[in-house]
Coordinates of N, CA and C in Angstrom, one line a residue:
Chain A
E1 N 15.3 41.8 -66.7 CA 15.9 40.8 -67.6 C 15.4 41.1 -69.0
L2 N 16.4 41.1 -70.0 CA 16.0 41.3 -71.4 C 15.4 40.1 -71.9
K3 N 14.2 40.3 -72.6 CA 13.5 39.2 -73.3 C 13.4 39.5 -74.7
V4 N 13.7 38.5 -75.6 CA 13.6 38.7 -77.0 C 12.6 37.7 -77.6
E5 N 11.6 38.2 -78.3 CA 10.6 37.3 -78.8 C 10.5 37.5 -80.3
Q6 N 10.4 36.4 -81.0 CA 10.2 36.4 -82.4 C 8.9 35.8 -82.8
N7 N 8.3 36.3 -83.8 CA 7.1 35.6 -84.4 C 7.0 35.9 -85.9
P8 N 6.5 34.9 -86.6 CA 6.1 33.6 -86.0 C 7.3 32.7 -85.7
L9 N 7.0 31.6 -85.0 CA 8.1 30.6 -84.7 C 8.3 29.7 -85.9
F10 N 7.2 29.4 -86.6 CA 7.3 28.6 -87.8 C 6.6 29.3 -89.0
L11 N 7.2 29.3 -90.1 CA 6.6 29.9 -91.3 C 6.8 29.1 -92.5
S12 N 5.8 28.7 -93.2 CA 5.9 28.0 -94.4 C 5.3 28.8 -95.5
M13 N 6.0 29.1 -96.5 CA 5.5 30.0 -97.6 C 5.9 29.5 -98.9
Q14 N 5.2 29.9 -99.9 CA 5.4 29.5 -101.3 C 6.5 30.4 -101.9
E15 N 7.2 29.8 -102.8 CA 8.2 30.6 -103.6 C 7.5 31.8 -104.3
G16 N 8.2 32.9 -104.3 CA 7.6 34.1 -105.0 C 6.8 35.0 -104.1
K17 N 6.5 34.5 -102.9 CA 5.7 35.4 -102.0 C 6.6 36.3 -101.1
N18 N 5.9 37.3 -100.5 CA 6.6 38.1 -99.6 C 6.1 37.9 -98.1
Y19 N 7.0 38.0 -97.2 CA 6.6 37.9 -95.8 C 7.6 38.6 -94.9
T20 N 7.1 38.8 -93.6 CA 7.9 39.5 -92.6 C 8.0 38.7 -91.3
I21 N 9.2 38.7 -90.8 CA 9.5 38.1 -89.5 C 9.7 39.2 -88.5
Y22 N 9.1 39.1 -87.3 CA 9.1 40.2 -86.3 C 10.0 39.8 -85.1
C23 N 10.7 40.8 -84.6 CA 11.5 40.6 -83.4 C 11.3 41.7 -82.4
N24 N 10.7 41.4 -81.3 CA 10.4 42.3 -80.2 C 11.3 42.1 -79.0
Y25 N 11.8 43.2 -78.4 CA 12.6 43.0 -77.2 C 12.2 44.0 -76.1
S26 N 12.5 43.6 -74.9 CA 11.9 44.2 -73.7 C 12.6 45.4 -73.1
T27 N 13.9 45.6 -73.3 CA 14.5 46.7 -72.7 C 15.3 47.5 -73.7
T28 N 15.8 48.7 -73.3 CA 16.4 49.6 -74.2 C 17.7 49.0 -74.8
S29 N 17.8 49.1 -76.1 CA 19.0 48.6 -76.8 C 19.1 49.3 -78.2
D30 N 20.3 49.6 -78.6 CA 20.4 50.3 -79.9 C 21.2 49.5 -80.9
R31 N 21.4 48.2 -80.6 CA 22.1 47.3 -81.5 C 21.3 46.0 -81.6
L32 N 21.1 45.6 -82.8 CA 20.4 44.3 -83.1 C 21.0 43.6 -84.2
Y33 N 21.1 42.3 -84.1 CA 21.7 41.4 -85.1 C 20.7 40.4 -85.6
W34 N 20.9 40.1 -86.9 CA 20.1 39.0 -87.5 C 21.1 37.9 -88.0
Y35 N 20.8 36.6 -87.6 CA 21.6 35.5 -88.0 C 20.7 34.5 -88.8
R36 N 21.4 33.7 -89.6 CA 20.7 32.6 -90.3 C 21.4 31.3 -89.8
Q37 N 20.6 30.2 -89.6 CA 21.1 28.9 -89.3 C 20.5 27.9 -90.2
D38 N 21.3 27.1 -91.0 CA 20.8 26.0 -91.8 C 20.8 24.8 -90.9
P39 N 19.9 23.8 -91.2 CA 19.8 22.6 -90.3 C 21.1 22.0 -90.0
G40 N 21.4 21.7 -88.7 CA 22.6 21.1 -88.3 C 23.9 21.9 -88.4
K41 N 23.7 23.1 -88.8 CA 24.9 24.0 -89.1 C 25.0 25.1 -88.0
S42 N 26.1 25.8 -88.2 CA 26.3 27.0 -87.3 C 25.5 28.2 -87.7
L43 N 25.8 29.3 -87.1 CA 25.1 30.5 -87.4 C 25.9 31.4 -88.3
E44 N 25.2 32.1 -89.2 CA 25.9 33.0 -90.2 C 25.3 34.4 -89.9
S45 N 26.2 35.3 -89.8 CA 25.8 36.7 -89.6 C 25.1 37.3 -90.9
L46 N 24.0 37.9 -90.7 CA 23.3 38.6 -91.9 C 23.4 40.1 -91.8
F47 N 22.9 40.6 -90.7 CA 22.8 42.1 -90.6 C 23.2 42.5 -89.2
V48 N 23.7 43.7 -89.0 CA 23.8 44.4 -87.8 C 23.1 45.8 -88.0
L49 N 22.2 46.1 -87.1 CA 21.4 47.4 -87.1 C 21.8 48.2 -85.9
L50 N 22.3 49.4 -86.2 CA 23.0 50.1 -85.1 C 22.2 51.3 -84.6
S51 N 21.2 51.7 -85.2 CA 20.5 52.9 -84.8 C 19.0 52.9 -85.2
N52 N 18.3 53.8 -84.5 CA 16.8 53.9 -84.9 C 16.7 54.2 -86.3
G53 N 15.8 53.5 -87.0 CA 15.5 53.7 -88.4 C 16.5 53.1 -89.3
A54 N 17.5 52.3 -88.8 CA 18.4 51.7 -89.7 C 17.8 50.6 -90.6
V55 N 18.2 50.6 -91.8 CA 17.7 49.6 -92.8 C 18.9 49.0 -93.5
K56 N 18.9 47.7 -93.6 CA 19.9 47.0 -94.3 C 19.3 46.0 -95.3
Q57 N 19.9 45.9 -96.5 CA 19.3 45.0 -97.5 C 20.4 44.1 -98.1
E58 N 20.1 42.9 -98.3 CA 21.1 42.0 -99.0 C 20.2 41.0 -99.8
G59 N 20.2 41.2 -101.1 CA 19.5 40.3 -101.9 C 18.0 40.4 -101.6
R60 N 17.3 39.3 -101.3 CA 15.9 39.3 -101.1 C 15.5 39.6 -99.6
L61 N 16.5 39.8 -98.8 CA 16.3 40.1 -97.3 C 16.5 41.6 -97.0
M62 N 15.6 42.1 -96.2 CA 15.8 43.5 -95.8 C 15.4 43.6 -94.3
A63 N 16.3 44.2 -93.5 CA 16.1 44.3 -92.1 C 16.0 45.7 -91.7
S64 N 15.1 46.0 -90.7 CA 14.9 47.3 -90.2 C 14.8 47.3 -88.7
L65 N 15.1 48.5 -88.1 CA 15.1 48.6 -86.6 C 14.3 49.9 -86.2
D66 N 13.4 49.7 -85.3 CA 12.7 50.8 -84.6 C 12.9 50.7 -83.1
T67 N 13.9 51.5 -82.6 CA 14.3 51.4 -81.2 C 13.2 51.9 -80.3
K68 N 12.4 52.8 -80.8 CA 11.3 53.3 -79.9 C 10.2 52.3 -79.7
A69 N 9.9 51.5 -80.7 CA 8.9 50.4 -80.6 C 9.6 49.2 -80.1
R70 N 10.9 49.1 -80.0 CA 11.7 47.9 -79.6 C 11.3 46.8 -80.5
L71 N 11.4 47.1 -81.8 CA 11.0 46.1 -82.8 C 11.9 46.1 -84.0
S72 N 12.3 44.9 -84.5 CA 13.0 44.8 -85.7 C 12.2 43.9 -86.6
T73 N 12.3 44.1 -87.9 CA 11.6 43.2 -88.9 C 12.6 42.7 -89.9
L74 N 12.4 41.5 -90.4 CA 13.2 40.9 -91.4 C 12.2 40.6 -92.5
H75 N 12.3 41.3 -93.6 CA 11.3 41.2 -94.7 C 12.0 40.3 -95.8
I76 N 11.2 39.4 -96.3 CA 11.6 38.5 -97.4 C 10.8 38.8 -98.6
T77 N 11.5 39.1 -99.7 CA 10.8 39.5 -100.9 C 11.0 38.4 -102.0
A78 N 9.9 38.0 -102.6 CA 9.9 37.0 -103.6 C 10.7 35.8 -103.2
A79 N 10.3 35.1 -102.2 CA 11.1 34.0 -101.6 C 11.5 33.0 -102.6
V80 N 12.7 32.4 -102.3 CA 13.2 31.3 -103.1 C 13.6 30.2 -102.1
H81 N 13.7 29.0 -102.6 CA 13.9 27.8 -101.8 C 15.2 28.0 -100.9
D82 N 16.2 28.6 -101.5 CA 17.5 28.7 -100.8 C 17.4 29.5 -99.5
L83 N 16.3 30.3 -99.3 CA 16.2 31.0 -98.1 C 15.6 30.2 -97.0
S84 N 15.2 28.9 -97.2 CA 14.8 28.1 -96.1 C 15.9 27.9 -95.1
A85 N 15.6 28.3 -93.8 CA 16.5 28.2 -92.8 C 15.8 28.7 -91.5
T86 N 16.5 28.7 -90.4 CA 16.0 29.3 -89.2 C 16.7 30.7 -89.0
Y87 N 15.9 31.7 -88.7 CA 16.5 33.0 -88.6 C 16.3 33.5 -87.1
F88 N 17.4 34.0 -86.6 CA 17.5 34.5 -85.2 C 17.8 36.0 -85.2
C89 N 17.1 36.7 -84.3 CA 17.5 38.0 -84.0 C 18.2 38.0 -82.6
A90 N 19.1 38.9 -82.4 CA 19.8 39.0 -81.1 C 20.0 40.4 -80.7
V91 N 19.9 40.7 -79.5 CA 19.9 42.1 -79.0 C 21.0 42.2 -77.9
V92 N 21.7 43.4 -78.0 CA 22.7 43.6 -77.0 C 22.0 44.0 -75.7
Q93 N 22.4 43.3 -74.6 CA 21.9 43.7 -73.3 C 23.0 44.6 -72.7
E94 N 22.7 45.8 -72.5 CA 23.8 46.8 -72.1 C 23.8 46.9 -70.6
G95 N 25.0 47.0 -70.1 CA 25.2 47.2 -68.6 C 26.6 47.6 -68.4
V96 N 26.9 47.9 -67.2 CA 28.3 48.4 -66.9 C 29.2 47.2 -67.0
G97 N 30.1 47.2 -68.0 CA 31.0 46.1 -68.3 C 30.4 44.8 -68.4
N98 N 29.2 44.7 -68.9 CA 28.5 43.4 -68.9 C 27.7 43.2 -70.2
E99 N 28.2 43.8 -71.3 CA 27.4 43.7 -72.5 C 27.4 42.2 -73.0
K100 N 26.3 41.8 -73.4 CA 26.2 40.5 -74.0 C 25.0 40.4 -74.9
L101 N 25.0 39.4 -75.8 CA 23.8 39.2 -76.7 C 22.8 38.3 -76.1
T102 N 21.5 38.6 -76.3 CA 20.5 37.7 -76.0 C 19.7 37.4 -77.2
F103 N 19.6 36.1 -77.5 CA 19.0 35.6 -78.7 C 17.5 35.4 -78.6
G104 N 16.8 35.6 -79.7 CA 15.4 35.2 -79.8 C 15.3 33.7 -80.0
T105 N 14.1 33.2 -80.0 CA 13.9 31.8 -80.1 C 14.0 31.2 -81.5
G106 N 14.1 32.1 -82.5 CA 14.2 31.7 -83.9 C 12.9 31.6 -84.6
T107 N 13.0 31.8 -85.9 CA 11.8 31.6 -86.8 C 12.3 30.6 -87.8
R108 N 11.6 29.4 -87.9 CA 12.0 28.4 -88.9 C 11.2 28.6 -90.1
L109 N 11.9 29.0 -91.2 CA 11.3 29.4 -92.4 C 11.4 28.2 -93.4
T110 N 10.3 27.8 -94.0 CA 10.4 26.8 -95.1 C 9.7 27.4 -96.3
I111 N 10.5 27.4 -97.4 CA 10.0 27.8 -98.7 C 9.6 26.7 -99.5
I112 N 8.3 26.7 -99.9 CA 7.8 25.5 -100.7 C 7.8 25.9 -102.2
P113 N 8.4 25.0 -103.0 CA 8.5 25.3 -104.5 C 7.1 25.4 -105.1
Chain B
D1 N 43.5 31.3 -93.7 CA 42.1 31.6 -93.6 C 41.8 32.0 -92.1
G2 N 41.1 33.1 -91.9 CA 40.8 33.4 -90.5 C 39.5 32.8 -90.2
G3 N 39.3 32.3 -88.9 CA 38.1 31.7 -88.6 C 38.1 31.1 -87.2
I4 N 37.0 30.4 -86.9 CA 36.9 29.8 -85.6 C 36.8 28.3 -85.8
T5 N 37.5 27.5 -85.1 CA 37.5 26.0 -85.2 C 37.0 25.5 -83.9
Q6 N 36.2 24.4 -84.0 CA 35.8 23.7 -82.8 C 36.0 22.2 -83.0
S7 N 36.4 21.6 -81.9 CA 36.6 20.1 -82.0 C 36.3 19.5 -80.7
P8 N 35.8 18.2 -80.7 CA 35.5 17.5 -82.0 C 34.2 17.9 -82.5
K9 N 33.8 17.4 -83.7 CA 32.5 17.7 -84.3 C 31.4 17.0 -83.6
Y10 N 31.7 15.7 -83.2 CA 30.7 14.9 -82.4 C 31.5 14.3 -81.2
L11 N 30.7 14.3 -80.1 CA 31.3 13.8 -78.9 C 30.3 13.0 -78.1
F12 N 30.7 11.8 -77.6 CA 29.9 11.0 -76.8 C 30.4 10.9 -75.5
R13 N 29.6 11.0 -74.5 CA 30.0 11.0 -73.1 C 29.2 10.0 -72.3
K14 N 29.9 9.3 -71.4 CA 29.2 8.4 -70.5 C 28.8 9.2 -69.3
E15 N 27.8 8.7 -68.6 CA 27.3 9.3 -67.4 C 28.5 9.4 -66.4
G16 N 28.6 10.6 -65.8 CA 29.6 10.8 -64.7 C 31.0 11.2 -65.2
Q17 N 31.1 11.3 -66.6 CA 32.4 11.8 -67.1 C 32.4 13.3 -67.3
N18 N 33.6 13.9 -67.2 CA 33.8 15.2 -67.6 C 34.4 15.2 -69.1
V19 N 34.0 16.1 -69.9 CA 34.5 16.2 -71.2 C 34.9 17.7 -71.5
T20 N 35.9 17.9 -72.4 CA 36.3 19.2 -72.7 C 36.1 19.4 -74.2
L21 N 35.5 20.6 -74.6 CA 35.2 21.0 -76.0 C 36.2 22.1 -76.3
S22 N 36.8 21.9 -77.4 CA 37.9 22.9 -77.8 C 37.3 24.0 -78.7
C23 N 37.8 25.2 -78.5 CA 37.4 26.3 -79.4 C 38.7 27.2 -79.6
E24 N 39.0 27.4 -80.9 CA 40.2 28.2 -81.2 C 39.8 29.2 -82.3
Q25 N 40.3 30.5 -82.1 CA 40.1 31.5 -83.2 C 41.4 32.2 -83.6
N26 N 41.5 32.5 -84.8 CA 42.6 33.3 -85.3 C 42.2 34.6 -85.9
L27 N 41.1 35.2 -85.4 CA 40.6 36.4 -85.9 C 41.1 37.6 -85.1
N28 N 42.0 37.3 -84.1 CA 42.5 38.4 -83.2 C 41.3 39.1 -82.4
H29 N 40.3 38.3 -82.1 CA 39.2 38.9 -81.4 C 39.4 38.8 -79.9
D30 N 38.9 39.9 -79.2 CA 39.2 40.0 -77.8 C 38.2 39.0 -77.0
A31 N 37.0 39.0 -77.4 CA 35.9 38.2 -76.7 C 35.6 36.9 -77.3
M32 N 35.3 35.9 -76.4 CA 34.9 34.6 -76.9 C 33.7 34.2 -76.0
Y33 N 32.9 33.3 -76.6 CA 31.6 32.9 -76.0 C 31.3 31.5 -76.2
W34 N 30.6 30.9 -75.2 CA 30.0 29.6 -75.4 C 28.5 29.6 -75.3
Y35 N 27.8 29.0 -76.2 CA 26.4 28.9 -76.2 C 26.0 27.4 -76.3
R36 N 24.8 27.2 -75.8 CA 24.2 25.8 -75.9 C 22.9 26.0 -76.7
Q37 N 22.7 25.0 -77.6 CA 21.4 25.0 -78.3 C 20.8 23.7 -78.2
D38 N 19.6 23.6 -77.8 CA 18.8 22.4 -77.7 C 17.9 22.3 -78.9
P39 N 17.5 21.1 -79.3 CA 16.7 21.0 -80.6 C 15.5 21.9 -80.6
G40 N 15.4 22.7 -81.7 CA 14.3 23.6 -81.9 C 14.3 24.8 -81.1
Q41 N 15.4 25.0 -80.4 CA 15.5 26.2 -79.5 C 16.5 27.2 -79.9
G42 N 16.4 28.3 -79.2 CA 17.4 29.4 -79.5 C 18.7 29.1 -78.8
L43 N 19.6 30.1 -78.8 CA 20.9 29.9 -78.1 C 20.8 30.5 -76.7
R44 N 21.5 29.7 -75.8 CA 21.6 30.2 -74.4 C 23.1 30.3 -74.0
L45 N 23.4 31.5 -73.4 CA 24.8 31.8 -73.1 C 25.3 31.0 -71.9
I46 N 26.4 30.3 -72.0 CA 27.0 29.6 -70.9 C 28.0 30.4 -70.2
Y47 N 29.1 30.8 -70.9 CA 30.1 31.6 -70.4 C 30.6 32.5 -71.5
Y48 N 31.2 33.7 -71.0 CA 31.9 34.5 -72.0 C 33.1 35.1 -71.4
S49 N 34.1 35.5 -72.2 CA 35.3 36.1 -71.8 C 35.7 37.3 -72.6
Q50 N 35.9 38.4 -71.9 CA 36.3 39.6 -72.6 C 37.8 39.7 -72.9
I51 N 38.6 39.2 -71.9 CA 40.0 39.3 -72.1 C 40.6 38.0 -71.5
V52 N 41.9 37.8 -71.7 CA 42.6 36.7 -71.2 C 42.6 36.7 -69.7
N53 N 42.5 35.5 -69.1 CA 42.4 35.3 -67.7 C 41.2 35.9 -67.0
D54 N 40.2 36.2 -67.7 CA 38.9 36.6 -67.1 C 37.8 36.1 -67.9
F55 N 36.7 35.7 -67.2 CA 35.5 35.2 -67.8 C 34.3 35.4 -66.9
Q56 N 33.1 35.4 -67.5 CA 31.9 35.7 -66.8 C 30.9 34.6 -67.0
K57 N 30.1 34.3 -66.0 CA 29.0 33.4 -66.2 C 27.9 34.0 -67.0
G58 N 27.4 33.1 -67.9 CA 26.2 33.5 -68.6 C 24.9 33.1 -67.9
D59 N 23.9 32.7 -68.7 CA 22.6 32.4 -68.1 C 22.5 31.0 -67.6
I60 N 23.3 30.1 -68.1 CA 23.2 28.7 -67.7 C 24.6 28.1 -67.4
A61 N 25.4 28.7 -66.5 CA 26.7 28.3 -66.3 C 26.8 27.0 -65.4
E62 N 25.8 26.7 -64.7 CA 25.9 25.6 -63.7 C 26.3 24.3 -64.4
G63 N 27.3 23.6 -63.9 CA 27.7 22.3 -64.5 C 28.7 22.4 -65.6
Y64 N 29.2 23.7 -65.9 CA 30.2 23.9 -66.9 C 31.3 24.7 -66.3
S65 N 32.5 24.6 -66.9 CA 33.7 25.4 -66.5 C 34.4 25.8 -67.7
V66 N 35.2 26.9 -67.7 CA 36.0 27.4 -68.8 C 37.3 27.9 -68.3
S67 N 38.2 28.2 -69.2 CA 39.5 28.8 -68.9 C 39.8 29.7 -70.1
R68 N 40.6 30.7 -69.9 CA 41.0 31.6 -71.0 C 42.5 32.0 -70.7
E69 N 43.4 31.0 -71.0 CA 44.8 31.3 -70.8 C 45.5 31.9 -71.9
K70 N 44.9 31.8 -73.1 CA 45.4 32.4 -74.3 C 44.3 33.1 -75.0
K71 N 44.6 34.2 -75.8 CA 43.6 35.0 -76.5 C 42.9 34.1 -77.5
E72 N 43.6 33.2 -78.1 CA 43.0 32.4 -79.2 C 42.2 31.2 -78.8
S73 N 42.2 30.9 -77.5 CA 41.6 29.6 -77.0 C 40.6 29.8 -75.9
F74 N 39.5 29.1 -75.9 CA 38.5 29.2 -74.9 C 37.8 27.8 -74.7
P75 N 38.5 26.9 -74.1 CA 37.9 25.5 -73.9 C 36.8 25.5 -72.9
L76 N 35.8 24.7 -73.2 CA 34.6 24.5 -72.3 C 34.6 23.0 -71.7
T77 N 34.6 22.9 -70.4 CA 34.5 21.6 -69.8 C 33.0 21.4 -69.3
V78 N 32.5 20.3 -69.8 CA 31.1 19.9 -69.3 C 31.3 18.9 -68.2
T79 N 31.0 19.2 -67.0 CA 31.3 18.4 -65.9 C 30.1 17.4 -65.6
S80 N 30.4 16.4 -64.8 CA 29.4 15.5 -64.4 C 28.2 16.1 -63.7
A81 N 28.4 17.3 -63.2 CA 27.3 18.0 -62.5 C 26.2 18.6 -63.4
Q82 N 26.5 18.6 -64.7 CA 25.6 19.1 -65.7 C 24.6 17.9 -65.9
K83 N 23.3 18.2 -65.5 CA 22.3 17.1 -65.5 C 21.9 16.6 -66.8
N84 N 21.9 17.5 -67.8 CA 21.3 17.1 -69.1 C 22.2 17.8 -70.2
P85 N 23.4 17.2 -70.4 CA 24.3 17.9 -71.3 C 24.1 17.7 -72.8
T86 N 23.3 16.8 -73.2 CA 23.1 16.5 -74.6 C 22.6 17.7 -75.3
A87 N 23.3 18.3 -76.2 CA 23.0 19.5 -76.9 C 24.0 19.8 -78.0
F88 N 23.8 20.9 -78.7 CA 24.7 21.4 -79.7 C 25.4 22.6 -79.1
Y89 N 26.7 22.6 -79.1 CA 27.5 23.6 -78.4 C 28.2 24.5 -79.5
L90 N 28.0 25.8 -79.4 CA 28.5 26.7 -80.3 C 29.5 27.7 -79.6
C91 N 30.6 27.9 -80.2 CA 31.6 28.8 -79.7 C 31.5 30.0 -80.7
A92 N 31.7 31.2 -80.1 CA 31.7 32.4 -81.0 C 32.8 33.4 -80.5
S93 N 33.2 34.3 -81.3 CA 34.1 35.4 -80.9 C 33.7 36.7 -81.5
S94 N 34.2 37.8 -80.9 CA 33.9 39.1 -81.5 C 35.0 40.1 -80.9
M95 N 35.0 41.3 -81.5 CA 35.7 42.3 -80.9 C 34.9 42.8 -79.6
W96 N 35.6 43.5 -78.7 CA 34.9 44.0 -77.5 C 35.1 45.5 -77.5
P97 N 34.1 46.3 -77.2 CA 32.7 46.0 -76.7 C 32.0 45.1 -77.7
V98 N 30.8 44.6 -77.3 CA 30.1 43.6 -78.2 C 30.0 44.1 -79.6
D99 N 30.5 43.3 -80.5 CA 30.3 43.5 -81.9 C 29.8 42.3 -82.5
T100 N 29.6 42.2 -83.8 CA 29.1 41.0 -84.5 C 29.9 39.8 -84.0
Q101 N 29.1 38.8 -83.6 CA 29.8 37.6 -83.1 C 29.8 36.6 -84.3
Y102 N 31.0 36.0 -84.5 CA 31.2 35.0 -85.5 C 31.3 33.6 -84.9
F103 N 30.6 32.7 -85.5 CA 30.4 31.4 -84.8 C 31.3 30.3 -85.5
G104 N 31.7 29.3 -84.6 CA 32.4 28.1 -85.1 C 31.3 27.1 -85.6
P105 N 31.8 26.0 -86.1 CA 30.9 25.0 -86.7 C 30.1 24.2 -85.7
G106 N 30.5 24.2 -84.4 CA 29.7 23.5 -83.4 C 30.2 22.2 -83.0
T107 N 29.9 21.7 -81.8 CA 30.2 20.4 -81.4 C 28.8 19.8 -80.9
R108 N 28.5 18.6 -81.4 CA 27.3 18.0 -80.9 C 27.6 16.9 -79.9
L109 N 27.2 17.2 -78.7 CA 27.5 16.3 -77.5 C 26.3 15.4 -77.2
T110 N 26.5 14.1 -77.1 CA 25.5 13.2 -76.7 C 25.9 12.4 -75.5
V111 N 25.1 12.3 -74.5 CA 25.4 11.5 -73.3 C 24.7 10.1 -73.5
L112 N 25.6 9.1 -73.3 CA 25.1 7.7 -73.6 C 24.5 7.1 -72.3

C-alpha cells in the first residue's frame, strides 16, 4: 500500500524567511503533484513533476522530485503572508488499470508578518 | 467558463437519511473522483470513475454509492450506513490515465 508522508505537519514562519516542506512516499512512482488549499476552500493545482530531477518554479515556490529517494520538496523563498495555506503532495499509485492519486496529510503553513 | 460545480455548498442530514451530492464538469474530462476531507486531515478517496457506466471503489467506499450515467456527471449518495458522514466532500476530474486533477468547490455535510 502506498503511503505518503509530509513534514512538517505545521509550520509557522516569519515573512521574508526561506523554508522547505518535504514529501516522502513509499512505493515507486514517477508522477507527483502539489496542491494548495486555503481554509474552507477547495484545492488548487500548483505543480506536476513527471520525472526524476524535475524542478518547477512559480513565484516564490519551487518544487523538485527525486524518484530514487522517493522524495519531493516544496521550497518557499522569502515568504509572504499570501502563501499561508495548507499544502498537499499527491502521488500516483500505479497498477494495472488502477491508477489513482494518494494524498499526503498536508502541511499547514502560517506566515507571520 | 470550464470548470467543476458541486451542489449544494452546505447540506444538513438527519440520522437515517440518504442524501445525494451533485458534481458536474464541463472540461470534457474522462475521469471523475470523490474525496472526503475531515478537519485537519488529508483527502481520502471514496470512489472514482474512468469512463461512463463504470466506477471503482476507493479507500473508504463503505456507506457511499455513486453512478456515472453521463460523462459530465458523477453524483455521490451518502447512505444511512455511513456511520460518521460529517465532513467536507470534494469532487475532482481529470483526463485518463491519471493527469492533474481539478477540484470543485466542495460540499460541507453535517449530520444533525
